[in-house]
């Protein structure tokens, strides 16, 4: 179903459309004990926001606190923030906005059978969603999201040129992948951005952003793979002006064609690269 309108939502929006969720009927069976799953299964939280949306800054602050561990949740949480570009006509062009992230959000809107594409939106584990600036809804959504083991990749980083980064990854997926397959994706994010917004819906505000997705690449596609089998691959990222490894990290996540996240892992970049 194609989205019919764009919207910028405040906390507590009551539309039944926004509260809809989609829970997978047959998640792949984990090959580790339930206790180990409880301890180690990370939850991937994807925020879709924009500096051109008046209500997004509150959501950005919320996911920043989430990533820092302020809520003392029982499970680890992996955070990514995608800045969409459909609010760039509102007087302020988001410097991190990308049509690629708008396309990614639209895919979730269709998969979750929503009528509206909106910011700020949070998608958890690829299968449940809520308004991104509603703290109670966000925590409840994370608590009730399906969870699978995190991959156990080891990473090696190289700078083949000053404006590129190569990431080599080796390790087990720790979740069994069936014959339908799944994509192993790698995102590089940047935290610690502070921008004085002189125009637009957030005119006069200081906008702080963390976990900003700067690049997203596919490591490989895998089919019929056991949870313990070691796999490996490499991705190359083009770097941006002002790149600072101390502010950046990578997130590896496994996602199937139904958009379900089958595992996620976060690794900080070494400051020495």
Coordinates of C-alpha atoms in Angstrom, one line a residue:
X1 CA 0.0 0.0 0.0
X2 CA 1.5 3.3 -1.0
X3 CA 1.6 6.0 1.7
X4 CA -1.0 8.7 1.1
X5 CA 0.5 11.7 3.0
X6 CA 3.4 13.0 5.0
X7 CA 3.0 14.0 8.6
X8 CA 5.1 15.3 11.5
X9 CA 3.7 13.8 14.7
X10 CA 3.8 14.8 18.3
X11 CA 3.9 12.5 21.3
X12 CA 0.6 10.9 22.1
X13 CA -0.8 10.9 18.6
X14 CA -4.0 8.9 18.8
X15 CA -4.4 7.6 15.2
X16 CA -5.1 3.9 15.1
X17 CA -2.9 3.7 12.0
X18 CA 0.2 4.8 13.9
X19 CA -0.3 2.2 16.6
X20 CA -0.5 -0.7 14.1
X21 CA 2.2 -3.4 14.3
X22 CA 3.2 -6.5 12.4
X23 CA 4.6 -9.4 14.3
X24 CA 6.3 -12.2 12.4
X25 CA 4.4 -15.5 12.6
X26 CA 7.3 -17.8 12.2
X27 CA 10.6 -16.3 13.3
X28 CA 13.7 -18.5 12.6
X29 CA 14.4 -20.7 15.6
X30 CA 17.4 -19.7 17.6
X31 CA 20.1 -22.3 18.2
X32 CA 21.1 -21.1 21.7
X33 CA 19.4 -21.5 25.1
X34 CA 16.5 -19.1 26.0
X35 CA 18.6 -17.8 28.9
X36 CA 21.5 -16.9 26.6
X37 CA 19.0 -15.3 24.2
X38 CA 17.5 -13.2 27.0
X39 CA 21.0 -12.0 28.0
X40 CA 22.5 -11.4 24.6
X41 CA 19.8 -10.7 22.0
X42 CA 20.1 -7.0 21.0
X43 CA 17.1 -5.0 19.7
X44 CA 17.6 -2.8 16.7
X45 CA 15.9 0.6 16.9
X46 CA 15.7 2.6 13.7
X47 CA 14.6 6.2 13.9
X48 CA 13.4 8.1 10.9
X49 CA 13.6 11.8 11.5
X50 CA 14.5 15.2 10.0
X51 CA 15.9 18.5 11.2
X52 CA 13.1 20.0 9.1
X53 CA 10.4 18.4 11.3
X54 CA 9.5 20.4 14.4
X55 CA 8.8 17.3 16.6
X56 CA 11.9 15.3 15.5
X57 CA 14.4 16.9 18.0
X58 CA 12.6 15.4 21.0
X59 CA 12.8 11.9 19.3
X60 CA 16.5 12.5 18.6
X61 CA 17.1 13.2 22.3
X62 CA 15.2 10.1 23.3
X63 CA 17.1 7.7 21.1
X64 CA 20.4 9.3 22.2
X65 CA 19.5 8.5 25.8
X66 CA 18.4 5.1 24.7
X67 CA 21.8 4.4 23.0
X68 CA 23.6 5.7 26.1
X69 CA 21.7 3.2 28.3
X70 CA 19.8 5.7 30.3
X71 CA 16.7 3.5 30.6
X72 CA 18.5 0.5 32.2
X73 CA 16.7 -2.0 29.9
X74 CA 17.1 -5.7 30.4
X75 CA 18.3 -6.1 26.8
X76 CA 21.1 -4.4 24.8
X77 CA 19.8 -1.9 22.3
X78 CA 21.4 -0.9 18.9
X79 CA 20.3 2.5 17.6
X80 CA 20.4 3.9 14.1
X81 CA 19.0 7.3 13.0
X82 CA 18.1 7.9 9.3
X83 CA 17.4 11.5 8.3
X84 CA 14.8 11.6 5.5
X85 CA 14.7 14.3 2.9
X86 CA 11.0 15.0 2.4
X87 CA 10.9 17.9 4.8
X88 CA 13.8 19.7 3.1
X89 CA 11.3 22.1 1.4
X90 CA 10.2 23.5 4.7
X91 CA 12.9 26.2 4.9
X92 CA 15.8 24.1 6.2
X93 CA 17.7 21.4 4.2
X94 CA 18.8 18.7 6.6
X95 CA 22.6 18.2 5.9
X96 CA 22.2 14.5 6.8
X97 CA 19.0 14.0 4.8
X98 CA 19.0 11.4 2.0
X99 CA 16.4 10.0 -0.4
X100 CA 17.9 6.6 0.3
X101 CA 16.6 6.8 3.8
X102 CA 13.2 8.0 2.6
X103 CA 13.1 4.9 0.4
X104 CA 13.9 2.7 3.3
X105 CA 11.2 4.2 5.5
X106 CA 8.6 3.8 2.6
X107 CA 9.5 0.1 2.5
X108 CA 8.7 -0.2 6.2
X109 CA 5.4 1.8 5.8
X110 CA 4.3 -0.6 3.1
X111 CA 5.4 -3.7 5.0
X112 CA 3.6 -2.5 8.2
X113 CA 0.5 -1.6 6.1
X114 CA 0.5 2.0 7.2
X115 CA -1.4 4.8 5.4
X116 CA 1.0 7.6 6.4
X117 CA 4.7 8.2 6.2
X118 CA 5.7 10.4 9.1
X119 CA 8.4 11.7 11.3
X120 CA 9.6 11.0 13.9
X121 CA 9.0 7.3 13.5
X122 CA 10.7 4.4 15.2
X123 CA 10.8 0.9 13.8
X124 CA 11.9 -1.8 16.2
X125 CA 13.4 -5.1 14.9
X126 CA 11.9 -4.3 11.5
X127 CA 8.4 -5.5 12.5
X128 CA 6.9 -3.1 15.1
X129 CA 6.7 0.7 15.1
X130 CA 5.7 3.7 17.1
X131 CA 5.8 7.5 17.2
X132 CA 9.5 8.3 17.9
X133 CA 9.0 11.0 20.6
X134 CA 6.7 9.0 22.8
X135 CA 9.0 7.6 25.5
X136 CA 6.4 5.2 27.0
X137 CA 5.4 3.8 23.7
X138 CA 9.1 3.4 22.6
X139 CA 10.1 1.5 25.8
X140 CA 7.0 -0.7 25.6
X141 CA 7.7 -1.4 21.9
X142 CA 11.3 -2.4 22.7
X143 CA 10.2 -4.6 25.6
X144 CA 7.7 -6.5 23.5
X145 CA 9.7 -6.8 20.3
X146 CA 10.8 -10.2 19.0
X147 CA 14.5 -10.9 19.8
X148 CA 17.2 -13.1 18.3
X149 CA 20.9 -13.5 19.1
X150 CA 23.4 -10.9 18.1
X151 CA 26.0 -11.8 15.5
X152 CA 29.6 -12.2 16.8
X153 CA 31.7 -10.5 14.2
X154 CA 35.2 -9.5 14.7
X155 CA 36.1 -6.3 12.7
X156 CA 39.3 -5.1 11.1
X157 CA 39.5 -1.6 9.7
X158 CA 41.8 -0.1 7.1
X159 CA 42.0 3.2 5.3
X160 CA 43.1 2.4 1.7
X161 CA 42.8 6.1 0.8
X162 CA 42.2 9.2 3.0
X163 CA 38.6 9.4 1.9
X164 CA 37.6 5.7 2.2
X165 CA 37.3 3.1 4.9
X166 CA 37.4 -0.7 4.4
X167 CA 35.8 -3.0 7.0
X168 CA 36.6 -6.7 7.1
X169 CA 34.2 -8.8 9.1
X170 CA 34.5 -12.4 10.3
X171 CA 32.3 -14.4 12.6
X172 CA 29.1 -16.5 13.1
X173 CA 25.7 -15.0 12.5
X174 CA 24.4 -16.9 15.6
X175 CA 21.0 -17.2 14.0
X176 CA 20.0 -20.0 11.6
X177 CA 19.2 -18.7 8.1
X178 CA 16.7 -20.8 6.1
X179 CA 16.5 -21.2 2.3
X180 CA 14.6 -18.0 1.9
X181 CA 17.9 -16.2 2.8
X182 CA 18.7 -12.8 4.3
X183 CA 20.9 -9.8 3.7
X184 CA 23.8 -8.9 6.1
X185 CA 23.9 -5.1 6.1
X186 CA 26.6 -2.8 7.5
X187 CA 25.8 0.9 8.4
X188 CA 28.4 3.4 9.5
X189 CA 27.0 6.1 11.9
X190 CA 28.2 9.4 13.3
X191 CA 27.4 10.8 16.8
X192 CA 28.0 14.1 18.5
X193 CA 26.6 16.4 15.8
X194 CA 25.5 19.9 17.0
X195 CA 24.0 22.3 14.6
X196 CA 22.6 25.8 15.0
X197 CA 19.4 25.8 12.9
X198 CA 18.8 29.3 11.5
X199 CA 15.7 28.7 9.4
X200 CA 12.8 26.3 9.0
X201 CA 10.5 24.7 11.5
X202 CA 13.3 24.5 14.1
X203 CA 14.6 28.0 13.6
X204 CA 16.7 29.2 16.5
X205 CA 17.2 25.8 18.0
X206 CA 20.4 23.9 18.6
X207 CA 20.0 20.5 17.1
X208 CA 21.9 17.6 18.6
X209 CA 22.0 14.3 16.7
X210 CA 23.6 10.9 17.5
X211 CA 23.8 7.6 15.6
X212 CA 23.3 9.4 12.3
X213 CA 23.5 6.8 9.5
X214 CA 26.0 8.2 6.9
X215 CA 26.4 5.1 4.7
X216 CA 24.7 1.7 4.4
X217 CA 26.1 -1.2 2.4
X218 CA 25.3 -4.9 1.9
X219 CA 28.0 -7.2 3.2
X220 CA 26.5 -10.3 1.4
X221 CA 23.3 -12.4 1.0
X222 CA 23.3 -15.7 2.9
X223 CA 21.0 -18.8 2.5
X224 CA 20.8 -22.0 4.5
X225 CA 23.4 -21.1 7.0
X226 CA 23.8 -22.5 10.5
X227 CA 24.1 -20.2 13.4
X228 CA 27.6 -21.5 14.2
X229 CA 29.1 -21.3 10.8
X230 CA 31.8 -18.6 10.4
X231 CA 31.2 -16.2 7.5
X232 CA 33.3 -13.3 6.3
X233 CA 33.2 -10.4 4.0
X234 CA 34.2 -6.8 3.4
X235 CA 32.6 -3.5 2.7
X236 CA 34.0 -0.2 1.5
X237 CA 32.7 3.2 2.7
X238 CA 33.3 6.5 1.1
X239 CA 34.0 9.0 3.9
X240 CA 32.6 12.5 4.3
X241 CA 34.3 15.8 5.0
X242 CA 35.1 16.2 8.7
X243 CA 35.1 12.4 9.3
X244 CA 36.2 11.7 12.9
X245 CA 36.6 8.0 13.8
X246 CA 36.2 8.9 17.5
X247 CA 32.6 9.9 16.8
X248 CA 31.7 6.9 14.6
X249 CA 30.8 3.2 14.8
X250 CA 29.4 0.5 12.6
X251 CA 26.2 -1.6 13.0
X252 CA 25.9 -5.0 11.4
X253 CA 22.3 -6.3 11.0
X254 CA 20.7 -9.3 9.3
X255 CA 17.4 -8.6 7.6
X256 CA 15.1 -10.9 5.6
X257 CA 12.7 -10.1 2.7
X258 CA 9.9 -9.6 5.3
X259 CA 12.0 -6.8 6.8
X260 CA 12.4 -8.7 10.1
X261 CA 15.7 -8.1 11.8
X262 CA 17.4 -11.4 12.6
X263 CA 20.2 -10.0 14.7
X264 CA 22.2 -6.9 15.2
X265 CA 25.6 -5.9 16.5
X266 CA 27.3 -2.5 17.2
X267 CA 31.1 -1.9 17.0
X268 CA 32.8 1.4 17.7
X269 CA 35.5 2.5 15.3
X270 CA 39.0 2.7 16.8
X271 CA 40.2 6.3 17.0
X272 CA 43.5 5.4 15.5
X273 CA 42.3 4.6 12.0

